PDB file of C-alpha atoms (C1' of nucleotides) in Angstrom:
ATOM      1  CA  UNK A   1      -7.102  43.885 -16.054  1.00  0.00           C
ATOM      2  CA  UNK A   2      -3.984  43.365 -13.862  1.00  0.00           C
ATOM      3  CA  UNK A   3      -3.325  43.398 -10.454  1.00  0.00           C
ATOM      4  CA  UNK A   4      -0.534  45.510  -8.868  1.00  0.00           C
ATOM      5  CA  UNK A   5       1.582  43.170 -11.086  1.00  0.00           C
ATOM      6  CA  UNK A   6       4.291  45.065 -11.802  1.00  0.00           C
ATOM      7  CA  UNK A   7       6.244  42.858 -13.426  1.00  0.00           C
ATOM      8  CA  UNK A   8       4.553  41.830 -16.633  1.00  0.00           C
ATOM      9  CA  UNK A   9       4.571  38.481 -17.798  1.00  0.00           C
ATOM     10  CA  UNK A  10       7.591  40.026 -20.300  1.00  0.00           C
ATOM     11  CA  UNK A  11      10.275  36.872 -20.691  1.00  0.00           C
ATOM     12  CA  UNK A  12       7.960  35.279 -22.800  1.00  0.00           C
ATOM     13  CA  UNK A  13       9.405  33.261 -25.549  1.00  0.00           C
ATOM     14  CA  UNK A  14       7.636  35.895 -28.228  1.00  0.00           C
ATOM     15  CA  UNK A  15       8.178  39.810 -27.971  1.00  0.00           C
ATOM     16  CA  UNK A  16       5.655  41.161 -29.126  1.00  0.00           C
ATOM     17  CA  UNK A  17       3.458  39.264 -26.233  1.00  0.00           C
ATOM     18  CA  UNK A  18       4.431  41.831 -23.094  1.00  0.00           C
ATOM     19  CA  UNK A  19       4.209  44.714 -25.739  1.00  0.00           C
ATOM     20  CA  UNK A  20       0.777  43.792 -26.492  1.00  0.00           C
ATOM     21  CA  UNK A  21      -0.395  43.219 -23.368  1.00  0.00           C
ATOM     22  CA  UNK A  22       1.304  46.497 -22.432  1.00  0.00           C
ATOM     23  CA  UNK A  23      -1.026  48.608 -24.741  1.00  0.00           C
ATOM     24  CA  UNK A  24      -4.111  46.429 -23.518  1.00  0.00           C
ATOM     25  CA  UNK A  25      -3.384  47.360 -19.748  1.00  0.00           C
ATOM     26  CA  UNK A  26      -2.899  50.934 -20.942  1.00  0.00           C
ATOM     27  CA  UNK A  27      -6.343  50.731 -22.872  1.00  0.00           C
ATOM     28  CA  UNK A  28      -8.382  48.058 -21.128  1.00  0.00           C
ATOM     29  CA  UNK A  29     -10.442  49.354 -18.127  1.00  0.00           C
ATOM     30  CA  UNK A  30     -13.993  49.310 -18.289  1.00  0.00           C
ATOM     31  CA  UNK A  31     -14.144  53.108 -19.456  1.00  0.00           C
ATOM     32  CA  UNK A  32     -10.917  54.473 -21.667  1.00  0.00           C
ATOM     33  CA  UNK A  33     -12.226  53.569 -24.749  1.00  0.00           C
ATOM     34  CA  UNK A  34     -15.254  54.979 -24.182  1.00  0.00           C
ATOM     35  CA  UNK A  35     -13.494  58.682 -23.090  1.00  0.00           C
ATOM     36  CA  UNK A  36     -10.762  57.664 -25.943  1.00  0.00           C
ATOM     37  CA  UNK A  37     -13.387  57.871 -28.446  1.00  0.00           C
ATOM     38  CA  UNK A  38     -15.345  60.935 -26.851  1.00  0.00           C
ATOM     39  CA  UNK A  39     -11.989  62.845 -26.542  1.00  0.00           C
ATOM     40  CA  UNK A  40     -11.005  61.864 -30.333  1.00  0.00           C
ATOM     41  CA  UNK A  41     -14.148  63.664 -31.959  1.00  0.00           C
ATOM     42  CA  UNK A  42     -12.811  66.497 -30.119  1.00  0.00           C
ATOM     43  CA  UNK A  43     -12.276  68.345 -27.268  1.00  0.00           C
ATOM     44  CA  UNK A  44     -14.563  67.591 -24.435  1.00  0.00           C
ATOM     45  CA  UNK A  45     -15.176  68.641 -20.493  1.00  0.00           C
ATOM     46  CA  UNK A  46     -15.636  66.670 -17.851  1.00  0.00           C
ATOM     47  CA  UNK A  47     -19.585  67.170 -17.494  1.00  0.00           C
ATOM     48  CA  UNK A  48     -20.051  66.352 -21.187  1.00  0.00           C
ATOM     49  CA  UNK A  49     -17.689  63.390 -20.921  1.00  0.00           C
ATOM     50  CA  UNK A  50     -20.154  62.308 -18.088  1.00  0.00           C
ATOM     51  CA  UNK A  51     -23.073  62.706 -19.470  1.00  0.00           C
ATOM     52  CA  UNK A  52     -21.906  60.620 -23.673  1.00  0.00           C
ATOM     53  CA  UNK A  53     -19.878  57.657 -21.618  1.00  0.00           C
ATOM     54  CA  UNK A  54     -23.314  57.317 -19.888  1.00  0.00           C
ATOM     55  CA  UNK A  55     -23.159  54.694 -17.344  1.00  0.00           C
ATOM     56  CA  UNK A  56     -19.399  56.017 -15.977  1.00  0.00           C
ATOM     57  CA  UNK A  57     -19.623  57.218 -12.181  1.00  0.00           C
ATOM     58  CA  UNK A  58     -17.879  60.573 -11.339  1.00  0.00           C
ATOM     59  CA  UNK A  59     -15.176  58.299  -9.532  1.00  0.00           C
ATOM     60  CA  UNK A  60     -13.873  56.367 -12.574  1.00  0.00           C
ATOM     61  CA  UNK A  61     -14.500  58.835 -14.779  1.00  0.00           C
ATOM     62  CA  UNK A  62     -11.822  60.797 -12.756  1.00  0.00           C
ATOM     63  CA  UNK A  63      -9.358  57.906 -12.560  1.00  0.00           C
ATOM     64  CA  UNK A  64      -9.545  57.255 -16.171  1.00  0.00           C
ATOM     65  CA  UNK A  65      -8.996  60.695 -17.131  1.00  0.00           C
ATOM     66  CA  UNK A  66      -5.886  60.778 -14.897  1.00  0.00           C
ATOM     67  CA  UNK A  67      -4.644  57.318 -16.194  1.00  0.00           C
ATOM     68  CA  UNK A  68      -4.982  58.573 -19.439  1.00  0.00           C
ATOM     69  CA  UNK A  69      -3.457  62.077 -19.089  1.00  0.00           C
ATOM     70  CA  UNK A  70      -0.708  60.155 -17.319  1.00  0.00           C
ATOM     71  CA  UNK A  71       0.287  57.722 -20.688  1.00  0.00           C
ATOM     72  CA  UNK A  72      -0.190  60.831 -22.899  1.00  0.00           C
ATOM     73  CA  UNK A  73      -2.926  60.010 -24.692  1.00  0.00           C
ATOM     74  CA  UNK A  74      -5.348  62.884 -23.500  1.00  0.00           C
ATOM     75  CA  UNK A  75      -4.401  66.715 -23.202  1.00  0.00           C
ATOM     76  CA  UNK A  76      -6.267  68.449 -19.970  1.00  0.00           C
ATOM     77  CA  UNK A  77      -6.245  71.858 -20.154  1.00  0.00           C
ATOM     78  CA  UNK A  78      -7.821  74.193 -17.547  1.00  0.00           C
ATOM     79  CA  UNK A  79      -9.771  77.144 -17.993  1.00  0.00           C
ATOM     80  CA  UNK A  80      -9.545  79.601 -15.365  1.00  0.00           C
ATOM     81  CA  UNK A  81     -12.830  80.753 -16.011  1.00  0.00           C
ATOM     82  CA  UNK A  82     -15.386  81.783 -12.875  1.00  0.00           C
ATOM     83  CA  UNK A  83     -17.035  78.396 -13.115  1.00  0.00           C
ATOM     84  CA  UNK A  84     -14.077  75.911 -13.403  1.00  0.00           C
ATOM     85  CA  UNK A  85     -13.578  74.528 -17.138  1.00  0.00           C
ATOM     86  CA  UNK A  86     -11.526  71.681 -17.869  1.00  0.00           C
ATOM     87  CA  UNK A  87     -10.996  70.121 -21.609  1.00  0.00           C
ATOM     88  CA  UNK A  88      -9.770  67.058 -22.548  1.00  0.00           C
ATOM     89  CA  UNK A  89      -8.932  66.104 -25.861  1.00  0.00           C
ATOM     90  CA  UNK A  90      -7.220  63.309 -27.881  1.00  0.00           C
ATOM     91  CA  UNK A  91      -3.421  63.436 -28.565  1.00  0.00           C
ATOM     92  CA  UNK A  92      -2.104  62.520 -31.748  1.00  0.00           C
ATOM     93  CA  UNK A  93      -0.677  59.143 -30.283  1.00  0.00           C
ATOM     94  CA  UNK A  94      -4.297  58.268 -29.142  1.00  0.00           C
ATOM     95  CA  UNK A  95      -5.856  59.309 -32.327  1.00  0.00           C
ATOM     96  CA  UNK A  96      -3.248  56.718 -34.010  1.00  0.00           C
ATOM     97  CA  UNK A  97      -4.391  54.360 -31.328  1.00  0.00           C
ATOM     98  CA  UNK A  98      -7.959  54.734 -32.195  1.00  0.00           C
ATOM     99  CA  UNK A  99      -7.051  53.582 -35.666  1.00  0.00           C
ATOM    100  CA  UNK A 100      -5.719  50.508 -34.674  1.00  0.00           C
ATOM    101  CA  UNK A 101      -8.614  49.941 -32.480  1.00  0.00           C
ATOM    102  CA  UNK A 102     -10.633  50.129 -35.245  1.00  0.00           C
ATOM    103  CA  UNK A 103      -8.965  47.264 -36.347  1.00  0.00           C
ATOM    104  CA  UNK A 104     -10.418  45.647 -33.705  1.00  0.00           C
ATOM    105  CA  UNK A 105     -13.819  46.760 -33.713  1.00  0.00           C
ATOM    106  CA  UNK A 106     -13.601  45.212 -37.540  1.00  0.00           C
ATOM    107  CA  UNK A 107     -12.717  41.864 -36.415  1.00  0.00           C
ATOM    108  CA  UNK A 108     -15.736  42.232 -33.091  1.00  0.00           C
ATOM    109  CA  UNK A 109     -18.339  43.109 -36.175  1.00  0.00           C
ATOM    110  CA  UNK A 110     -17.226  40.079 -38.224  1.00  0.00           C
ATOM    111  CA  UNK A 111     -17.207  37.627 -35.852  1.00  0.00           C
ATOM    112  CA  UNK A 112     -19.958  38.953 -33.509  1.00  0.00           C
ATOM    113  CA  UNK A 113     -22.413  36.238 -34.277  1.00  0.00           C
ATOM    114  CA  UNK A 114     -20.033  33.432 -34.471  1.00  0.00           C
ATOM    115  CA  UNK A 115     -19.030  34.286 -30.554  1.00  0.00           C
ATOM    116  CA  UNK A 116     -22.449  34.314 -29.547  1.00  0.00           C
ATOM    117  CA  UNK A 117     -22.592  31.036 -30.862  1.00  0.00           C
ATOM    118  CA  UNK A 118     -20.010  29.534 -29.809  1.00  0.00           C
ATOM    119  CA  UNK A 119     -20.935  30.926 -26.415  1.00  0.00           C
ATOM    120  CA  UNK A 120     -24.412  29.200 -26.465  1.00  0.00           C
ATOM    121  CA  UNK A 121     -23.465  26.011 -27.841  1.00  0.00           C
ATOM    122  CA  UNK A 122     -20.339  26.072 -24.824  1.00  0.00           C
ATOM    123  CA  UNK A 123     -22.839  26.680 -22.415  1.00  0.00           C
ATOM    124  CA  UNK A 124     -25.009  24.467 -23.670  1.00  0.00           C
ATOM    125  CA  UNK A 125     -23.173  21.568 -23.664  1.00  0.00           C
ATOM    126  CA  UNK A 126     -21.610  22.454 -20.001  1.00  0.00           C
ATOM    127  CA  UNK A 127     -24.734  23.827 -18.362  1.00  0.00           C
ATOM    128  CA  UNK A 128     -25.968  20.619 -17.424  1.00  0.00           C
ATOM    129  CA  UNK A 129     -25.403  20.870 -13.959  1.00  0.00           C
ATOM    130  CA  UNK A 130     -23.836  24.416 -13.825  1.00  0.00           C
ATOM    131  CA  UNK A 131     -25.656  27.036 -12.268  1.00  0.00           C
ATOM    132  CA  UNK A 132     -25.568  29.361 -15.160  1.00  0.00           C
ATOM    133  CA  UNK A 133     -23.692  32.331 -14.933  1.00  0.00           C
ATOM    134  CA  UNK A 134     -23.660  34.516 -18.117  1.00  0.00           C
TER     135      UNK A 134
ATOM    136  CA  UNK B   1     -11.248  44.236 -16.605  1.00  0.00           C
ATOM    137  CA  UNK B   2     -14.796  44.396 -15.757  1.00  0.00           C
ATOM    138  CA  UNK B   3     -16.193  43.477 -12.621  1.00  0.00           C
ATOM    139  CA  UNK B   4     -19.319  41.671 -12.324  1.00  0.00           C
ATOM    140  CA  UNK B   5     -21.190  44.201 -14.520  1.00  0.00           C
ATOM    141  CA  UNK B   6     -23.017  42.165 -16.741  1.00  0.00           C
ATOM    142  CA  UNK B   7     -24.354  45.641 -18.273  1.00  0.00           C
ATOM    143  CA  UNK B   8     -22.309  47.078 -21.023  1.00  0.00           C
ATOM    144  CA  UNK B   9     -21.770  50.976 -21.307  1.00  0.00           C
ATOM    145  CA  UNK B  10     -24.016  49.722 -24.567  1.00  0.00           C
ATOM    146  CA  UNK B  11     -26.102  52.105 -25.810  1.00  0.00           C
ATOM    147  CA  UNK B  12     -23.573  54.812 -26.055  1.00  0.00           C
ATOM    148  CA  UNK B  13     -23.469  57.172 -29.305  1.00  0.00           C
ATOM    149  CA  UNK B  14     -21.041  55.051 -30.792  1.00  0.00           C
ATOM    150  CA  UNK B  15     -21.727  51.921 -31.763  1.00  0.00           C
ATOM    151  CA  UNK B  16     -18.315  51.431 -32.046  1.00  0.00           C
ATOM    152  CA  UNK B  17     -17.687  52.063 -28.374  1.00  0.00           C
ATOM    153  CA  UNK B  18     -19.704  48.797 -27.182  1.00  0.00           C
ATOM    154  CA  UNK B  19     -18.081  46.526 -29.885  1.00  0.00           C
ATOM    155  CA  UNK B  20     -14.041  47.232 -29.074  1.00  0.00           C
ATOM    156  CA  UNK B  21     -14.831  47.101 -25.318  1.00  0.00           C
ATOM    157  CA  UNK B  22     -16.575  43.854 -26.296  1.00  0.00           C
ATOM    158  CA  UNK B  23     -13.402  42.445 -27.775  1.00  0.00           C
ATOM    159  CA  UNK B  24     -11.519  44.436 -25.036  1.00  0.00           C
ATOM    160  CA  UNK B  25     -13.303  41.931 -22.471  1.00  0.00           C
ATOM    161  CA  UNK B  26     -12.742  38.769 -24.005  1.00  0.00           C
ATOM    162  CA  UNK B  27      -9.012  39.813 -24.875  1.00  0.00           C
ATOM    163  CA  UNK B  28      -7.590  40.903 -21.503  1.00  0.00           C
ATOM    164  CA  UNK B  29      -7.346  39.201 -18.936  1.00  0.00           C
ATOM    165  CA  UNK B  30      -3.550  38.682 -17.633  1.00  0.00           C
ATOM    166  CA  UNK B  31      -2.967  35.194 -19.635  1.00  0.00           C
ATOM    167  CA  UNK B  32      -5.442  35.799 -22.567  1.00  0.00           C
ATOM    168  CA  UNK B  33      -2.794  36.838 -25.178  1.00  0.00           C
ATOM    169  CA  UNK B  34      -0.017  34.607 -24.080  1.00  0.00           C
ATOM    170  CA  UNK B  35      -2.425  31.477 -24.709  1.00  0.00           C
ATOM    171  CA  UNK B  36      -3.872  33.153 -27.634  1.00  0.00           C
ATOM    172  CA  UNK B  37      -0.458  33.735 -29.103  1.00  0.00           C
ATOM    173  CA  UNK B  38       0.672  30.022 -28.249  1.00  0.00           C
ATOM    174  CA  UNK B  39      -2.092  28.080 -29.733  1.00  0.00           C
ATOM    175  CA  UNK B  40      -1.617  30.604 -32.837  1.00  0.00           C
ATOM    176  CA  UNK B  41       1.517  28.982 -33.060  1.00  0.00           C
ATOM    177  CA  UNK B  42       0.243  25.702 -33.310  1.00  0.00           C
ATOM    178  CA  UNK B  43      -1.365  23.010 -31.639  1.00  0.00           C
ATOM    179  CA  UNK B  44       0.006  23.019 -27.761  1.00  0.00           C
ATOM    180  CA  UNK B  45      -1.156  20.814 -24.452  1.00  0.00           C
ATOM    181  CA  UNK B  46      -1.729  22.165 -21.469  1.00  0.00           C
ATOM    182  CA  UNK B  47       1.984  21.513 -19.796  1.00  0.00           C
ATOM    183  CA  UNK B  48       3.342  23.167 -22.793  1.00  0.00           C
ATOM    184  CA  UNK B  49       1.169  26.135 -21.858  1.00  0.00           C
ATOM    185  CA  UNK B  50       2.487  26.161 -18.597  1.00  0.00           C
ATOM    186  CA  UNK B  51       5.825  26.224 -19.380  1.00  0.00           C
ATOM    187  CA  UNK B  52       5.669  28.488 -22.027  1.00  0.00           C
ATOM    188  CA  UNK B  53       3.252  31.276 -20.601  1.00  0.00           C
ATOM    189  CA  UNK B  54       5.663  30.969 -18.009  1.00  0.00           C
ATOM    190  CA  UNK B  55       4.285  33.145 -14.558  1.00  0.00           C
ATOM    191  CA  UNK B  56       0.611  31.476 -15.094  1.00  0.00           C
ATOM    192  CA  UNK B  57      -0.482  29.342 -12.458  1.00  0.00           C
ATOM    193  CA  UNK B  58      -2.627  25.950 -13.455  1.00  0.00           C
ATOM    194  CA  UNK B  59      -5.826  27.448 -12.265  1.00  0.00           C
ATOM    195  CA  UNK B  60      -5.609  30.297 -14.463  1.00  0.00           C
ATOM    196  CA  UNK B  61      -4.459  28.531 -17.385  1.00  0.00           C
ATOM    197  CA  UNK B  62      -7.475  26.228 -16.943  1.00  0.00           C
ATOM    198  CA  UNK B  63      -9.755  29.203 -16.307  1.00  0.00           C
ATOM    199  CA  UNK B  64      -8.446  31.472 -19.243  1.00  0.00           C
ATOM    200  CA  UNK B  65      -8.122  28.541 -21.391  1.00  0.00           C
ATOM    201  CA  UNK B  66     -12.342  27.668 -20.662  1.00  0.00           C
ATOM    202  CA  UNK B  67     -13.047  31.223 -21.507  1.00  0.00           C
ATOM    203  CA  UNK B  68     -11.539  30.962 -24.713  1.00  0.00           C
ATOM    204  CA  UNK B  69     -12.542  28.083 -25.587  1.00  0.00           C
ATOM    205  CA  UNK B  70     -15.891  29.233 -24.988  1.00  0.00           C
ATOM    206  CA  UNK B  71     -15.849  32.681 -27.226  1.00  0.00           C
ATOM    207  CA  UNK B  72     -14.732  30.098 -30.107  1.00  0.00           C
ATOM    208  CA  UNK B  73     -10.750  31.359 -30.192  1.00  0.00           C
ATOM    209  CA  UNK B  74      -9.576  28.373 -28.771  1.00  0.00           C
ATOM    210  CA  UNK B  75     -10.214  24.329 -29.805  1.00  0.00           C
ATOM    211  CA  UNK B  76      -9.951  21.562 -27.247  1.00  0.00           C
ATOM    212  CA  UNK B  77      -9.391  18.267 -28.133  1.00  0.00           C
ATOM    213  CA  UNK B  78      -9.226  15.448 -25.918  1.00  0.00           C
ATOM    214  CA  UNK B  79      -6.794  12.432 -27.340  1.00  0.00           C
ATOM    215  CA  UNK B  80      -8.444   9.397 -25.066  1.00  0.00           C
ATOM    216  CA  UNK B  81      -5.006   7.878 -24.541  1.00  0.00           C
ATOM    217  CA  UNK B  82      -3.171   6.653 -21.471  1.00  0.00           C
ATOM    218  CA  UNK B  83      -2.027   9.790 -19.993  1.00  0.00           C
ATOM    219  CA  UNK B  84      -4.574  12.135 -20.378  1.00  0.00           C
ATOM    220  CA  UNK B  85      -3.379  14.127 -23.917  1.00  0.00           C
ATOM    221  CA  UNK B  86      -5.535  17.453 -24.643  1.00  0.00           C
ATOM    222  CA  UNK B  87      -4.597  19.883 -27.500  1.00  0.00           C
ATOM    223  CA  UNK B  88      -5.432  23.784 -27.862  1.00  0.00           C
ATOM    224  CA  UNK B  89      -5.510  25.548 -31.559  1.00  0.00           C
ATOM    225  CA  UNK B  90      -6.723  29.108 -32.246  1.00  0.00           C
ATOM    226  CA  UNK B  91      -9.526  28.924 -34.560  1.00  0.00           C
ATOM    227  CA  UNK B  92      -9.453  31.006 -38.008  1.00  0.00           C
ATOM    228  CA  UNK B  93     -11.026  33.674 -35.913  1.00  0.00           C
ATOM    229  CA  UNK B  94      -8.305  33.781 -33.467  1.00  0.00           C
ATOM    230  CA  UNK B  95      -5.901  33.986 -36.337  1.00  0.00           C
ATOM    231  CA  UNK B  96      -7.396  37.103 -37.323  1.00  0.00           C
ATOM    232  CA  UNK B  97      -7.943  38.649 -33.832  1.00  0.00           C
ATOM    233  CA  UNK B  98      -4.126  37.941 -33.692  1.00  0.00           C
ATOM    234  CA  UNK B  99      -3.382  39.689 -36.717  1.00  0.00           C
ATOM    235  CA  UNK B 100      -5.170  43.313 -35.513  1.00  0.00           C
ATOM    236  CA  UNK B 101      -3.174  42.737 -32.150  1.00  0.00           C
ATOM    237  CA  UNK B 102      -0.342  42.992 -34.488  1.00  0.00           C
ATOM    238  CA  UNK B 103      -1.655  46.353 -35.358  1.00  0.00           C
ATOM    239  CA  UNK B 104      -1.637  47.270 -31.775  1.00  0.00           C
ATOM    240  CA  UNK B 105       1.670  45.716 -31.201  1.00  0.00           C
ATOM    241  CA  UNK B 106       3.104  48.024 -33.738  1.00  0.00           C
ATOM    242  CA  UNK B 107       1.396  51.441 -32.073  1.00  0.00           C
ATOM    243  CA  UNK B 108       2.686  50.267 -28.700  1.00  0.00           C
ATOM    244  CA  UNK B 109       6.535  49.850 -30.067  1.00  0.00           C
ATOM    245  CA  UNK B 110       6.186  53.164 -31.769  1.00  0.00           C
ATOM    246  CA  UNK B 111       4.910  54.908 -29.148  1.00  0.00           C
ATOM    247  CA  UNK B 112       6.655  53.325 -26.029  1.00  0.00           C
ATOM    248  CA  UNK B 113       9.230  56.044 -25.551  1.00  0.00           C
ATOM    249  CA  UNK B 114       6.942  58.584 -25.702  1.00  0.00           C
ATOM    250  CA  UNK B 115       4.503  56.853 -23.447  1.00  0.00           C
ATOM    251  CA  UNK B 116       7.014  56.300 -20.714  1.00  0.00           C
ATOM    252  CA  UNK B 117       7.836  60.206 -21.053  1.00  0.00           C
ATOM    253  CA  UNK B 118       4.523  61.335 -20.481  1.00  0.00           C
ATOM    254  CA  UNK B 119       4.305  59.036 -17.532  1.00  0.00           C
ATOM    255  CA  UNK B 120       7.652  60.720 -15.923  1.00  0.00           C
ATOM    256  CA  UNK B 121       6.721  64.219 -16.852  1.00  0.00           C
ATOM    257  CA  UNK B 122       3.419  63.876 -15.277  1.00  0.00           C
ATOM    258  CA  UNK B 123       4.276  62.121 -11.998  1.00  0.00           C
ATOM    259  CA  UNK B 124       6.943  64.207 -11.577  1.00  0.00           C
ATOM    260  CA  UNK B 125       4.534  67.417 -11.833  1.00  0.00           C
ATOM    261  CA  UNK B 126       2.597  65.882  -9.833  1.00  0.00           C
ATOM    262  CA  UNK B 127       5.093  64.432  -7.037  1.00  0.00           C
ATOM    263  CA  UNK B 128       6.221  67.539  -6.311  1.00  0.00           C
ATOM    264  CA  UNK B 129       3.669  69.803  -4.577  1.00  0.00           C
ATOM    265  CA  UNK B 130       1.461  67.108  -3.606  1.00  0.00           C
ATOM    266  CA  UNK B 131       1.832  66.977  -0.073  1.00  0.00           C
ATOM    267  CA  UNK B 132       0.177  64.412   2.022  1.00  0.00           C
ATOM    268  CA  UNK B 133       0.150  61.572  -0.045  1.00  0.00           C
ATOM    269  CA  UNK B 134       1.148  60.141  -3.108  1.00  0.00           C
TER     270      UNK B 134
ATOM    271  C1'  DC C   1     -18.317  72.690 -12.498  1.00  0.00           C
ATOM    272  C1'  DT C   2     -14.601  69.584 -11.447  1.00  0.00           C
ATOM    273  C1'  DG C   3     -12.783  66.708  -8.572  1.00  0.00           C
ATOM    274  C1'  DA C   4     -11.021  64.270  -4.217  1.00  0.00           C
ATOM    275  C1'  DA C   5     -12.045  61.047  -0.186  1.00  0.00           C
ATOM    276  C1'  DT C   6     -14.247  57.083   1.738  1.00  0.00           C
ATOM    277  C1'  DC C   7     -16.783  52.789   2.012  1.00  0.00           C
ATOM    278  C1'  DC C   8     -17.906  48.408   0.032  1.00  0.00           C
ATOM    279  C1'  DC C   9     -18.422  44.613  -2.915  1.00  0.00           C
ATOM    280  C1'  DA C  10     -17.394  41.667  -6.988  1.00  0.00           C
ATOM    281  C1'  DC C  11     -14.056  39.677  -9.681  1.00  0.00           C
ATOM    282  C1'  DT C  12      -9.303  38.326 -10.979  1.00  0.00           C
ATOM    283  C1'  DA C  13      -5.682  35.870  -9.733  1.00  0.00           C
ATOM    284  C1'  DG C  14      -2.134  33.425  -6.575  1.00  0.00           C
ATOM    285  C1'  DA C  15      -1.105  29.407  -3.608  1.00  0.00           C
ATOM    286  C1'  DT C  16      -1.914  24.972  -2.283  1.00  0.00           C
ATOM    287  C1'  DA C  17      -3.976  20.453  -2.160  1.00  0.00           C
ATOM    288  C1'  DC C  18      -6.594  16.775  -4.266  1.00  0.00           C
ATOM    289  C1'  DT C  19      -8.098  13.569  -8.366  1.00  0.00           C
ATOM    290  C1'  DG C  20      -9.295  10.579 -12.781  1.00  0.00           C
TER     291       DG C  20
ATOM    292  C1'  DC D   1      -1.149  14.518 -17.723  1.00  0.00           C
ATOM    293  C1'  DA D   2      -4.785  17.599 -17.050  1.00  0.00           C
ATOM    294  C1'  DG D   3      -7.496  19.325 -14.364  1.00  0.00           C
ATOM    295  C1'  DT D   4     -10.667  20.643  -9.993  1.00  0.00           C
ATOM    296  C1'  DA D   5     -11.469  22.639  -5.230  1.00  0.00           C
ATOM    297  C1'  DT D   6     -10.800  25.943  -1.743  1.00  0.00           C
ATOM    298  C1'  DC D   7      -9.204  29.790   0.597  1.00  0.00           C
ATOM    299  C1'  DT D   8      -7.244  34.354   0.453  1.00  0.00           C
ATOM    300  C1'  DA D   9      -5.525  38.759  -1.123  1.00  0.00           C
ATOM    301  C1'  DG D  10      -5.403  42.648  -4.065  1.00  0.00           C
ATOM    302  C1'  DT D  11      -7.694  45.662  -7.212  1.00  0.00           C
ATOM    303  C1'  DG D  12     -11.213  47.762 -10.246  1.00  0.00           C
ATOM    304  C1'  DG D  13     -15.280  49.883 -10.002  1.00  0.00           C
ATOM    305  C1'  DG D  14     -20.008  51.686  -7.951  1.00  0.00           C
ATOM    306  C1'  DA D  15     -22.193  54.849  -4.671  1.00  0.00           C
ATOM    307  C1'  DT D  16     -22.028  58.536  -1.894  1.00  0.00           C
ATOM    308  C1'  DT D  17     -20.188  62.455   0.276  1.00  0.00           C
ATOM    309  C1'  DC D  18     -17.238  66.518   0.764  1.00  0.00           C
ATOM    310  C1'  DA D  19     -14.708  70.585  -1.274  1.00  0.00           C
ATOM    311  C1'  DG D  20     -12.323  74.219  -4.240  1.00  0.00           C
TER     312       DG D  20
END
DNA sequence: CTGAATCCCACTAGATACTG
DNA sequence: CAGTATCTAGTGGGATTCAG
């Protein structure tokens, strides 16, 4: 999410709006939680990370790592073995995040269904003459 | 987040994984939570949105507030009066999503100092031999 | 093995103008 | 008032390639 938007919508009338939205930019990207989790069971290297978040490319599996590493929420710690080692593993402050996330996945599981409906009956009644996308 | 990949990370070992980057999606989005937050509120038009939201332009209101509206967070209702009067209100579900943002609201206060640390420690060990760019 | 560099496209979002 | 349409820019992310 976000562009180079620096300057967060903040100002608004409520608080807690611009901190929220701070911890989704931190979190949202199509991989961290993915690597969050991986990294939260315990310390993992780069090839294993690549081969459990199935589906990440070397690239953005990179990036994320560094993103993460940046906000403290993942340790890296290099091994200067003969073939390069590199761990990564969950800080305390991301395991507390994960918690909270879990909050989240609660509220996905209850209302999973419901979505889907609403999504078909939305697109239902709209994709008349809408070339359907989704 | 997400770019057009219609194909979720999915079938990764935790079922988990797929179901918080599902809420993830339908969450961020620059304006998501601001709009969320406001119709939590209460029932609000769409020129109260755009004050309020304050930084959002009228296309992305309109888009963020379809999307919503479409995942079941957000109801529309179109008063047939003069001037055109339409109302948004989160749904029950919406309630509840709002409620385990609270959660995250509450890691992202506690943890903001720390956050911003990490961020300053790193780029500065990372600013400083890094010639070339950066 | 772990990553950095480059190329390229899709999507988000901003600005602006038009409409029922 | 409440949108819709269009055009453009910036960024996330995929693929591939190069390197320590």
């Amino acid at each position: 999410m976000s562009q180079g938007n620096t300057d967060v919508p903040a100002e608004a009338h409520t608080p807690q709006v611009c901190t929220v939205y701070d911890v989704l930019n931190r979190v949202s990207g199509k991989w961290s939680i993915g690597i969050l989790v991986e990294a939260t069971h315990g310390p993992v290297r780069f090839t294993e990370l690549e081969r459990n978040v199935k589906g990440i490319s070397r690239r953005m599996l990179t990036l994320t790592l560094r993103n993460l590493e940046r906000d403290g929420l993942l340790i890296r710690t290099v091994y200067p073995t003969v073939p390069p080692r590199v761990e990564y593993v969950a800080t305390d402050m991301a395991r507390e995040l994960y918690r909270s996330l879990l909050e989240l996945t609660g509220w996905a599981e209850r209302h999973r269904a419901a979505i889907a409906a609403a999504r078909e009956a939305y697109d239902r009644a709209n994709d008349h003459g809408e070339p359907g996308r989704a």
